[in-house]
Short mmCIF file of N, CA and C in Angstrom, two decimals:
data_model
loop_
_atom_site.label_atom_id
_atom_site.label_comp_id
_atom_site.label_asym_id
_atom_site.label_seq_id
_atom_site.Cartn_x
_atom_site.Cartn_y
_atom_site.Cartn_z
N UNK A 4 12.72 -14.60 -32.73
CA UNK A 4 12.36 -13.59 -31.74
C UNK A 4 11.32 -14.16 -30.79
N UNK A 5 11.51 -13.93 -29.53
CA UNK A 5 10.63 -14.48 -28.50
C UNK A 5 9.28 -13.77 -28.50
N UNK A 6 8.24 -14.54 -28.28
CA UNK A 6 6.89 -14.00 -28.16
C UNK A 6 6.65 -13.42 -26.78
N UNK A 7 7.50 -13.79 -25.83
CA UNK A 7 7.36 -13.33 -24.46
C UNK A 7 7.77 -11.88 -24.32
N UNK A 8 7.01 -11.14 -23.54
CA UNK A 8 7.39 -9.77 -23.24
C UNK A 8 8.52 -9.80 -22.23
N UNK A 9 9.62 -9.10 -22.51
CA UNK A 9 10.73 -9.13 -21.55
C UNK A 9 10.34 -8.45 -20.24
N UNK A 10 10.82 -8.98 -19.15
CA UNK A 10 10.57 -8.39 -17.84
C UNK A 10 11.51 -7.21 -17.63
N UNK A 11 11.00 -6.26 -16.89
CA UNK A 11 11.84 -5.16 -16.47
C UNK A 11 12.63 -5.65 -15.27
N UNK A 12 13.90 -5.35 -15.21
CA UNK A 12 14.70 -5.76 -14.06
C UNK A 12 14.91 -4.57 -13.15
N UNK A 13 15.03 -4.84 -11.88
CA UNK A 13 15.34 -3.79 -10.92
C UNK A 13 16.12 -4.38 -9.77
N UNK A 14 16.85 -3.52 -9.08
CA UNK A 14 17.79 -3.96 -8.05
C UNK A 14 17.15 -4.59 -6.83
N UNK A 15 15.88 -4.41 -6.63
CA UNK A 15 15.24 -4.87 -5.40
C UNK A 15 14.59 -6.25 -5.53
N UNK A 16 14.86 -6.95 -6.61
CA UNK A 16 14.33 -8.30 -6.77
C UNK A 16 14.74 -9.13 -5.56
N UNK A 17 13.84 -9.95 -5.08
CA UNK A 17 14.02 -10.79 -3.90
C UNK A 17 13.93 -10.03 -2.58
N UNK A 18 13.55 -8.77 -2.62
CA UNK A 18 13.38 -7.99 -1.40
C UNK A 18 11.97 -8.15 -0.86
N UNK A 19 11.81 -8.12 0.46
CA UNK A 19 10.46 -8.12 1.02
C UNK A 19 9.73 -6.83 0.63
N UNK A 20 8.45 -6.95 0.34
CA UNK A 20 7.64 -5.80 -0.07
C UNK A 20 6.38 -5.72 0.79
N UNK A 21 5.93 -4.50 1.01
CA UNK A 21 4.69 -4.25 1.74
C UNK A 21 3.84 -3.34 0.87
N UNK A 22 2.60 -3.77 0.59
CA UNK A 22 1.70 -2.99 -0.26
C UNK A 22 0.40 -2.75 0.50
N UNK A 23 0.04 -1.48 0.65
CA UNK A 23 -1.23 -1.15 1.31
C UNK A 23 -2.35 -1.17 0.28
N UNK A 24 -3.55 -1.46 0.75
CA UNK A 24 -4.70 -1.50 -0.15
C UNK A 24 -4.59 -2.60 -1.18
N UNK A 25 -3.93 -3.69 -0.84
CA UNK A 25 -3.62 -4.73 -1.82
C UNK A 25 -4.62 -5.88 -1.83
N UNK A 26 -5.74 -5.73 -1.15
CA UNK A 26 -6.75 -6.78 -1.17
C UNK A 26 -7.48 -6.82 -2.52
N UNK A 27 -7.37 -5.74 -3.29
CA UNK A 27 -8.06 -5.69 -4.58
C UNK A 27 -7.44 -4.62 -5.47
N UNK A 28 -7.91 -4.54 -6.68
CA UNK A 28 -7.58 -3.46 -7.59
C UNK A 28 -6.11 -3.32 -7.92
N UNK A 29 -5.68 -2.06 -8.02
CA UNK A 29 -4.30 -1.76 -8.40
C UNK A 29 -3.31 -2.33 -7.39
N UNK A 30 -3.61 -2.21 -6.10
CA UNK A 30 -2.71 -2.73 -5.08
C UNK A 30 -2.50 -4.23 -5.21
N UNK A 31 -3.57 -4.95 -5.50
CA UNK A 31 -3.47 -6.40 -5.71
C UNK A 31 -2.55 -6.70 -6.89
N UNK A 32 -2.74 -5.98 -7.99
CA UNK A 32 -1.92 -6.21 -9.18
C UNK A 32 -0.47 -5.81 -8.94
N UNK A 33 -0.24 -4.75 -8.19
CA UNK A 33 1.14 -4.39 -7.85
C UNK A 33 1.78 -5.52 -7.04
N UNK A 34 1.04 -6.05 -6.07
CA UNK A 34 1.54 -7.19 -5.30
C UNK A 34 1.87 -8.38 -6.19
N UNK A 35 1.00 -8.66 -7.13
CA UNK A 35 1.23 -9.77 -8.07
C UNK A 35 2.52 -9.54 -8.87
N UNK A 36 2.71 -8.34 -9.35
CA UNK A 36 3.91 -8.04 -10.13
C UNK A 36 5.18 -8.15 -9.27
N UNK A 37 5.11 -7.69 -8.05
CA UNK A 37 6.27 -7.81 -7.15
C UNK A 37 6.60 -9.28 -6.89
N UNK A 38 5.58 -10.09 -6.65
CA UNK A 38 5.80 -11.52 -6.46
C UNK A 38 6.41 -12.15 -7.71
N UNK A 39 5.90 -11.77 -8.87
CA UNK A 39 6.40 -12.30 -10.13
C UNK A 39 7.86 -11.95 -10.36
N UNK A 40 8.31 -10.85 -9.75
CA UNK A 40 9.70 -10.44 -9.88
C UNK A 40 10.56 -10.90 -8.70
N UNK A 41 10.03 -11.78 -7.87
CA UNK A 41 10.85 -12.39 -6.84
C UNK A 41 10.71 -11.86 -5.43
N UNK A 42 9.82 -10.92 -5.20
CA UNK A 42 9.63 -10.38 -3.85
C UNK A 42 8.74 -11.32 -3.04
N UNK A 43 8.89 -11.26 -1.72
CA UNK A 43 7.89 -11.78 -0.81
C UNK A 43 7.02 -10.59 -0.44
N UNK A 44 5.79 -10.84 0.03
CA UNK A 44 4.81 -9.76 0.10
C UNK A 44 4.02 -9.77 1.39
N UNK A 45 3.79 -8.57 1.92
CA UNK A 45 2.81 -8.34 2.98
C UNK A 45 1.71 -7.48 2.40
N UNK A 46 0.49 -7.97 2.47
CA UNK A 46 -0.70 -7.23 2.06
C UNK A 46 -1.23 -6.54 3.32
N UNK A 47 -1.25 -5.22 3.32
CA UNK A 47 -1.74 -4.42 4.46
C UNK A 47 -3.06 -3.80 4.01
N UNK A 48 -4.16 -4.27 4.57
CA UNK A 48 -5.47 -3.80 4.13
C UNK A 48 -6.43 -3.75 5.30
N UNK A 49 -7.31 -2.78 5.28
CA UNK A 49 -8.34 -2.64 6.30
C UNK A 49 -9.31 -3.81 6.26
N UNK A 50 -9.55 -4.32 5.08
CA UNK A 50 -10.47 -5.43 4.87
C UNK A 50 -9.75 -6.75 5.15
N UNK A 51 -9.88 -7.22 6.38
CA UNK A 51 -9.18 -8.44 6.78
C UNK A 51 -9.56 -9.65 5.95
N UNK A 52 -10.85 -9.82 5.70
CA UNK A 52 -11.31 -10.96 4.91
C UNK A 52 -10.81 -10.86 3.47
N UNK A 53 -10.91 -9.66 2.90
CA UNK A 53 -10.42 -9.45 1.53
C UNK A 53 -8.93 -9.64 1.44
N UNK A 54 -8.19 -9.18 2.46
CA UNK A 54 -6.75 -9.36 2.48
C UNK A 54 -6.36 -10.82 2.54
N UNK A 55 -7.09 -11.58 3.32
CA UNK A 55 -6.81 -13.01 3.42
C UNK A 55 -7.14 -13.72 2.12
N UNK A 56 -8.24 -13.34 1.46
CA UNK A 56 -8.58 -13.92 0.16
C UNK A 56 -7.50 -13.59 -0.88
N UNK A 57 -7.03 -12.34 -0.87
CA UNK A 57 -5.96 -11.93 -1.79
C UNK A 57 -4.69 -12.72 -1.49
N UNK A 58 -4.37 -12.88 -0.21
CA UNK A 58 -3.19 -13.64 0.19
C UNK A 58 -3.27 -15.06 -0.34
N UNK A 59 -4.41 -15.70 -0.16
CA UNK A 59 -4.58 -17.09 -0.60
C UNK A 59 -4.45 -17.20 -2.13
N UNK A 60 -5.06 -16.26 -2.84
CA UNK A 60 -4.99 -16.31 -4.31
C UNK A 60 -3.57 -16.12 -4.80
N UNK A 61 -2.87 -15.15 -4.22
CA UNK A 61 -1.49 -14.89 -4.66
C UNK A 61 -0.54 -16.01 -4.22
N UNK A 62 -0.76 -16.56 -3.04
CA UNK A 62 0.08 -17.67 -2.58
C UNK A 62 -0.10 -18.90 -3.47
N UNK A 63 -1.33 -19.12 -3.95
CA UNK A 63 -1.57 -20.24 -4.86
C UNK A 63 -0.91 -20.00 -6.21
N UNK A 64 -0.91 -18.75 -6.65
CA UNK A 64 -0.30 -18.42 -7.94
C UNK A 64 1.23 -18.43 -7.87
N UNK A 65 1.78 -18.08 -6.70
CA UNK A 65 3.23 -18.01 -6.51
C UNK A 65 3.63 -18.87 -5.30
N UNK A 66 3.55 -20.19 -5.42
CA UNK A 66 3.80 -21.06 -4.26
C UNK A 66 5.24 -20.99 -3.73
N UNK A 67 6.15 -20.51 -4.55
CA UNK A 67 7.55 -20.40 -4.12
C UNK A 67 7.82 -19.13 -3.31
N UNK A 68 6.86 -18.24 -3.23
CA UNK A 68 7.01 -16.97 -2.53
C UNK A 68 6.19 -17.02 -1.23
N UNK A 69 6.53 -16.14 -0.31
CA UNK A 69 5.75 -16.00 0.93
C UNK A 69 4.84 -14.79 0.80
N UNK A 70 3.56 -15.00 1.09
CA UNK A 70 2.58 -13.92 1.04
C UNK A 70 1.87 -13.89 2.39
N UNK A 71 1.89 -12.74 3.04
CA UNK A 71 1.24 -12.54 4.32
C UNK A 71 0.14 -11.50 4.19
N UNK A 72 -0.88 -11.62 5.02
CA UNK A 72 -1.94 -10.61 5.06
C UNK A 72 -1.97 -10.01 6.45
N UNK A 73 -2.12 -8.70 6.50
CA UNK A 73 -2.24 -7.99 7.77
C UNK A 73 -3.47 -7.10 7.69
N UNK A 74 -4.41 -7.30 8.62
CA UNK A 74 -5.61 -6.48 8.68
C UNK A 74 -5.35 -5.31 9.61
N UNK A 75 -5.34 -4.12 9.06
CA UNK A 75 -5.09 -2.94 9.87
C UNK A 75 -5.47 -1.68 9.13
N UNK A 76 -5.38 -0.58 9.85
CA UNK A 76 -5.76 0.73 9.35
C UNK A 76 -4.49 1.55 9.12
N UNK A 77 -4.25 1.95 7.88
CA UNK A 77 -3.03 2.71 7.57
C UNK A 77 -2.98 4.06 8.26
N UNK A 78 -4.12 4.53 8.73
CA UNK A 78 -4.17 5.82 9.42
C UNK A 78 -3.78 5.69 10.89
N UNK A 79 -3.50 4.47 11.35
CA UNK A 79 -3.17 4.22 12.76
C UNK A 79 -1.69 3.86 12.92
N UNK A 80 -1.00 4.66 13.68
CA UNK A 80 0.43 4.47 13.91
C UNK A 80 0.76 3.08 14.46
N UNK A 81 -0.01 2.62 15.43
CA UNK A 81 0.25 1.31 16.02
C UNK A 81 0.11 0.18 15.00
N UNK A 82 -0.85 0.31 14.08
CA UNK A 82 -1.02 -0.73 13.07
C UNK A 82 0.20 -0.82 12.16
N UNK A 83 0.81 0.31 11.84
CA UNK A 83 2.04 0.29 11.05
C UNK A 83 3.14 -0.45 11.78
N UNK A 84 3.29 -0.16 13.07
CA UNK A 84 4.34 -0.83 13.84
C UNK A 84 4.14 -2.34 13.86
N UNK A 85 2.91 -2.77 14.13
CA UNK A 85 2.61 -4.19 14.20
C UNK A 85 2.82 -4.86 12.84
N UNK A 86 2.41 -4.18 11.78
CA UNK A 86 2.58 -4.74 10.44
C UNK A 86 4.07 -4.89 10.11
N UNK A 87 4.86 -3.88 10.41
CA UNK A 87 6.30 -3.99 10.16
C UNK A 87 6.95 -5.04 11.05
N UNK A 88 6.47 -5.19 12.27
CA UNK A 88 6.98 -6.25 13.14
C UNK A 88 6.73 -7.62 12.51
N UNK A 89 5.52 -7.83 11.99
CA UNK A 89 5.19 -9.08 11.32
C UNK A 89 6.10 -9.29 10.12
N UNK A 90 6.23 -8.27 9.30
CA UNK A 90 7.07 -8.39 8.10
C UNK A 90 8.51 -8.72 8.48
N UNK A 91 9.05 -8.01 9.44
CA UNK A 91 10.44 -8.23 9.85
C UNK A 91 10.64 -9.66 10.38
N UNK A 92 9.70 -10.10 11.21
CA UNK A 92 9.80 -11.44 11.80
C UNK A 92 9.73 -12.54 10.74
N UNK A 93 8.86 -12.38 9.75
CA UNK A 93 8.62 -13.44 8.76
C UNK A 93 9.46 -13.32 7.49
N UNK A 94 9.82 -12.08 7.11
CA UNK A 94 10.47 -11.87 5.82
C UNK A 94 11.76 -11.05 5.88
N UNK A 95 11.90 -10.30 6.94
CA UNK A 95 12.95 -9.28 6.99
C UNK A 95 12.31 -7.92 6.79
N UNK A 96 13.05 -6.87 7.11
CA UNK A 96 12.50 -5.52 6.96
C UNK A 96 12.19 -5.28 5.48
N UNK A 97 10.98 -4.86 5.18
CA UNK A 97 10.65 -4.57 3.77
C UNK A 97 11.58 -3.51 3.20
N UNK A 98 11.99 -3.72 1.97
CA UNK A 98 12.79 -2.74 1.25
C UNK A 98 11.96 -2.08 0.16
N UNK A 99 10.74 -2.56 -0.01
CA UNK A 99 9.81 -1.98 -0.97
C UNK A 99 8.53 -1.67 -0.21
N UNK A 100 8.08 -0.42 -0.29
CA UNK A 100 6.81 0.01 0.30
C UNK A 100 6.00 0.68 -0.78
N UNK A 101 4.79 0.18 -0.99
CA UNK A 101 3.87 0.80 -1.94
C UNK A 101 2.65 1.26 -1.15
N UNK A 102 2.48 2.57 -1.07
CA UNK A 102 1.32 3.17 -0.41
C UNK A 102 0.21 3.33 -1.43
N UNK A 103 -0.72 2.38 -1.44
CA UNK A 103 -1.81 2.38 -2.41
C UNK A 103 -3.18 2.46 -1.76
N UNK A 104 -3.25 2.46 -0.42
CA UNK A 104 -4.55 2.50 0.25
C UNK A 104 -5.27 3.80 -0.11
N UNK A 105 -6.57 3.69 -0.25
CA UNK A 105 -7.38 4.81 -0.69
C UNK A 105 -8.71 4.80 0.05
N UNK A 106 -9.24 5.98 0.28
CA UNK A 106 -10.59 6.09 0.83
C UNK A 106 -11.21 7.34 0.26
N UNK A 107 -12.43 7.24 -0.19
CA UNK A 107 -13.17 8.41 -0.66
C UNK A 107 -14.65 8.13 -0.58
N UNK A 108 -15.40 9.18 -0.64
CA UNK A 108 -16.85 9.12 -0.68
C UNK A 108 -17.27 9.82 -1.96
N UNK A 109 -18.08 9.18 -2.77
CA UNK A 109 -18.50 9.73 -4.05
C UNK A 109 -19.82 10.48 -3.88
N UNK A 110 -19.69 11.78 -3.59
CA UNK A 110 -20.87 12.64 -3.49
C UNK A 110 -20.41 14.09 -3.38
N UNK A 111 -21.32 15.03 -3.58
CA UNK A 111 -20.94 16.45 -3.51
C UNK A 111 -20.40 16.83 -2.13
N UNK A 112 -19.49 17.78 -2.14
CA UNK A 112 -18.82 18.21 -0.91
C UNK A 112 -19.79 18.71 0.15
N UNK A 113 -20.90 19.28 -0.24
CA UNK A 113 -21.85 19.83 0.74
C UNK A 113 -22.51 18.73 1.56
N UNK A 114 -22.37 17.49 1.14
CA UNK A 114 -22.96 16.36 1.88
C UNK A 114 -21.94 15.61 2.74
N UNK A 115 -20.72 16.12 2.82
CA UNK A 115 -19.68 15.50 3.64
C UNK A 115 -19.78 16.03 5.07
N UNK A 116 -19.63 15.13 6.03
CA UNK A 116 -19.44 15.57 7.41
C UNK A 116 -17.95 15.85 7.60
N UNK A 117 -17.62 16.58 8.63
CA UNK A 117 -16.21 16.84 8.94
C UNK A 117 -15.49 15.52 9.21
N UNK A 118 -16.15 14.59 9.89
CA UNK A 118 -15.54 13.30 10.20
C UNK A 118 -15.22 12.52 8.93
N UNK A 119 -16.14 12.54 7.95
CA UNK A 119 -15.88 11.83 6.69
C UNK A 119 -14.70 12.46 5.95
N UNK A 120 -14.67 13.78 5.91
CA UNK A 120 -13.57 14.49 5.27
C UNK A 120 -12.24 14.15 5.95
N UNK A 121 -12.23 14.15 7.26
CA UNK A 121 -11.01 13.82 8.00
C UNK A 121 -10.57 12.38 7.78
N UNK A 122 -11.52 11.46 7.64
CA UNK A 122 -11.17 10.06 7.39
C UNK A 122 -10.47 9.90 6.05
N UNK A 123 -10.95 10.60 5.04
CA UNK A 123 -10.33 10.54 3.72
C UNK A 123 -8.88 10.96 3.81
N UNK A 124 -8.63 12.08 4.48
CA UNK A 124 -7.26 12.57 4.57
C UNK A 124 -6.41 11.75 5.54
N UNK A 125 -7.05 11.13 6.51
CA UNK A 125 -6.30 10.25 7.41
C UNK A 125 -5.72 9.08 6.63
N UNK A 126 -6.51 8.49 5.76
CA UNK A 126 -6.03 7.35 4.98
C UNK A 126 -5.00 7.81 3.95
N UNK A 127 -5.34 8.82 3.18
CA UNK A 127 -4.49 9.22 2.06
C UNK A 127 -3.20 9.90 2.53
N UNK A 128 -3.33 10.90 3.39
CA UNK A 128 -2.14 11.67 3.78
C UNK A 128 -1.41 11.09 4.98
N UNK A 129 -2.14 10.93 6.08
CA UNK A 129 -1.48 10.42 7.28
C UNK A 129 -0.98 9.00 7.06
N UNK A 130 -1.78 8.17 6.40
CA UNK A 130 -1.36 6.79 6.14
C UNK A 130 -0.07 6.72 5.34
N UNK A 131 0.03 7.54 4.31
CA UNK A 131 1.24 7.57 3.50
C UNK A 131 2.43 8.05 4.32
N UNK A 132 2.24 9.12 5.09
CA UNK A 132 3.30 9.63 5.96
C UNK A 132 3.76 8.57 6.95
N UNK A 133 2.80 7.91 7.62
CA UNK A 133 3.16 6.91 8.63
C UNK A 133 3.94 5.75 8.02
N UNK A 134 3.54 5.30 6.84
CA UNK A 134 4.25 4.21 6.19
C UNK A 134 5.68 4.58 5.82
N UNK A 135 5.84 5.75 5.23
CA UNK A 135 7.19 6.22 4.85
C UNK A 135 8.06 6.37 6.09
N UNK A 136 7.48 6.95 7.13
CA UNK A 136 8.25 7.16 8.36
C UNK A 136 8.64 5.83 9.00
N UNK A 137 7.72 4.87 9.02
CA UNK A 137 8.02 3.58 9.65
C UNK A 137 9.12 2.83 8.88
N UNK A 138 9.08 2.87 7.57
CA UNK A 138 10.15 2.23 6.81
C UNK A 138 11.49 2.88 7.12
N UNK A 139 11.53 4.20 7.12
CA UNK A 139 12.79 4.90 7.43
C UNK A 139 13.24 4.60 8.85
N UNK A 140 12.31 4.55 9.78
CA UNK A 140 12.64 4.24 11.18
C UNK A 140 13.26 2.85 11.28
N UNK A 141 12.69 1.87 10.56
CA UNK A 141 13.23 0.50 10.60
C UNK A 141 14.62 0.43 10.02
N UNK A 142 14.86 1.17 8.95
CA UNK A 142 16.20 1.18 8.37
C UNK A 142 17.20 1.74 9.36
N UNK A 143 16.82 2.80 10.07
CA UNK A 143 17.71 3.40 11.06
C UNK A 143 17.92 2.47 12.25
N UNK A 144 16.84 1.91 12.80
CA UNK A 144 16.95 1.02 13.97
C UNK A 144 17.79 -0.21 13.68
N UNK A 145 17.61 -0.78 12.49
CA UNK A 145 18.34 -2.00 12.14
C UNK A 145 19.65 -1.71 11.41
N UNK A 146 19.99 -0.44 11.31
CA UNK A 146 21.22 0.00 10.64
C UNK A 146 21.36 -0.66 9.27
N UNK A 147 20.29 -0.60 8.49
CA UNK A 147 20.28 -1.17 7.15
C UNK A 147 20.83 -0.18 6.16
N UNK A 148 21.47 -0.69 5.15
CA UNK A 148 21.98 0.13 4.05
C UNK A 148 21.52 -0.52 2.76
N UNK A 149 21.82 0.12 1.68
CA UNK A 149 21.48 -0.45 0.39
C UNK A 149 20.18 0.09 -0.14
N UNK A 150 19.74 -0.48 -1.24
CA UNK A 150 18.58 0.08 -1.92
C UNK A 150 17.27 -0.17 -1.17
N UNK A 151 16.37 0.76 -1.37
CA UNK A 151 14.98 0.63 -0.92
C UNK A 151 14.14 1.49 -1.85
N UNK A 152 12.85 1.22 -1.88
CA UNK A 152 11.96 1.99 -2.75
C UNK A 152 10.65 2.24 -2.05
N UNK A 153 10.19 3.47 -2.16
CA UNK A 153 8.85 3.84 -1.69
C UNK A 153 8.09 4.37 -2.89
N UNK A 154 6.93 3.80 -3.14
CA UNK A 154 6.07 4.24 -4.23
C UNK A 154 4.75 4.70 -3.63
N UNK A 155 4.43 5.97 -3.82
CA UNK A 155 3.17 6.52 -3.33
C UNK A 155 2.24 6.70 -4.52
N UNK A 156 1.16 5.94 -4.50
CA UNK A 156 0.21 5.95 -5.61
C UNK A 156 -0.77 7.10 -5.42
N UNK A 157 -1.08 7.75 -6.51
CA UNK A 157 -2.05 8.84 -6.50
C UNK A 157 -3.16 8.48 -7.48
N UNK A 158 -3.97 9.44 -7.79
CA UNK A 158 -5.05 9.24 -8.73
C UNK A 158 -5.08 10.38 -9.73
N UNK A 159 -5.53 10.08 -10.90
CA UNK A 159 -5.68 11.10 -11.93
C UNK A 159 -6.69 12.17 -11.50
N UNK A 160 -7.57 11.82 -10.58
CA UNK A 160 -8.60 12.75 -10.14
C UNK A 160 -8.06 13.98 -9.42
N UNK A 161 -6.80 13.96 -9.02
CA UNK A 161 -6.25 15.16 -8.40
C UNK A 161 -6.07 16.26 -9.44
N UNK A 162 -5.98 15.89 -10.72
CA UNK A 162 -5.81 16.87 -11.80
C UNK A 162 -7.06 17.06 -12.63
N UNK A 163 -7.81 16.00 -12.81
CA UNK A 163 -9.00 16.04 -13.66
C UNK A 163 -10.22 15.87 -12.76
N UNK A 164 -11.02 16.92 -12.62
CA UNK A 164 -12.18 16.84 -11.72
C UNK A 164 -13.17 15.75 -12.13
N UNK A 165 -13.67 15.06 -11.14
CA UNK A 165 -14.73 14.08 -11.32
C UNK A 165 -15.84 14.47 -10.36
N UNK A 166 -17.02 14.63 -10.86
CA UNK A 166 -18.14 15.01 -10.02
C UNK A 166 -18.26 14.05 -8.86
N UNK A 167 -18.32 14.60 -7.65
CA UNK A 167 -18.48 13.80 -6.46
C UNK A 167 -17.18 13.43 -5.76
N UNK A 168 -16.03 13.74 -6.35
CA UNK A 168 -14.76 13.42 -5.71
C UNK A 168 -14.10 14.70 -5.20
N UNK A 169 -14.79 15.37 -4.33
CA UNK A 169 -14.33 16.67 -3.81
C UNK A 169 -13.04 16.57 -3.02
N UNK A 170 -12.77 15.46 -2.41
CA UNK A 170 -11.57 15.32 -1.60
C UNK A 170 -10.31 15.39 -2.45
N UNK A 171 -10.42 15.08 -3.72
CA UNK A 171 -9.26 15.13 -4.60
C UNK A 171 -9.13 16.45 -5.34
N UNK A 172 -10.22 17.13 -5.49
CA UNK A 172 -10.20 18.37 -6.27
C UNK A 172 -11.32 19.25 -5.73
N UNK A 173 -10.97 20.30 -5.04
CA UNK A 173 -11.98 21.10 -4.36
C UNK A 173 -12.59 22.20 -5.22
N UNK A 174 -12.42 22.11 -6.52
CA UNK A 174 -13.02 23.11 -7.42
C UNK A 174 -14.38 22.67 -7.90
N UNK A 175 -15.00 21.77 -7.19
CA UNK A 175 -16.28 21.21 -7.57
C UNK A 175 -17.40 22.19 -7.36
#
């Protein structure tokens, strides 16, 4: 019996993937797993320097794969277009989209400005919407068929209150 853990197989192996918030944390690990399963990857992150560091680390770990970094804001429609243009030009239209970008402020709701509250929802809600819409738009424009996957990451905090995370649970 093999000591190796068997890999999960899925139909999108070798497909281009785009992961938001992938400069660190869960997004970085999702990108690593996609690369390990044969995808090429675009890291879409607000932190340009962090995205480039993540790109370099993953490219060194997976030299046979292509890893790109794009510094942009998921809450901005134009940044989505430019990121997808880069992906299409270098890898083909992504068939895997993982919306993992996150923004929050850890403090009581009474200390939030309206602008801070709006920024949280711009990243989490509008960013997710814009990414899903752009992928669908690209499939329609390029008349693509076949499998695709969109994974929208959430947090346990939407169900289990955490002091200071009012944007996820307003019963604070």
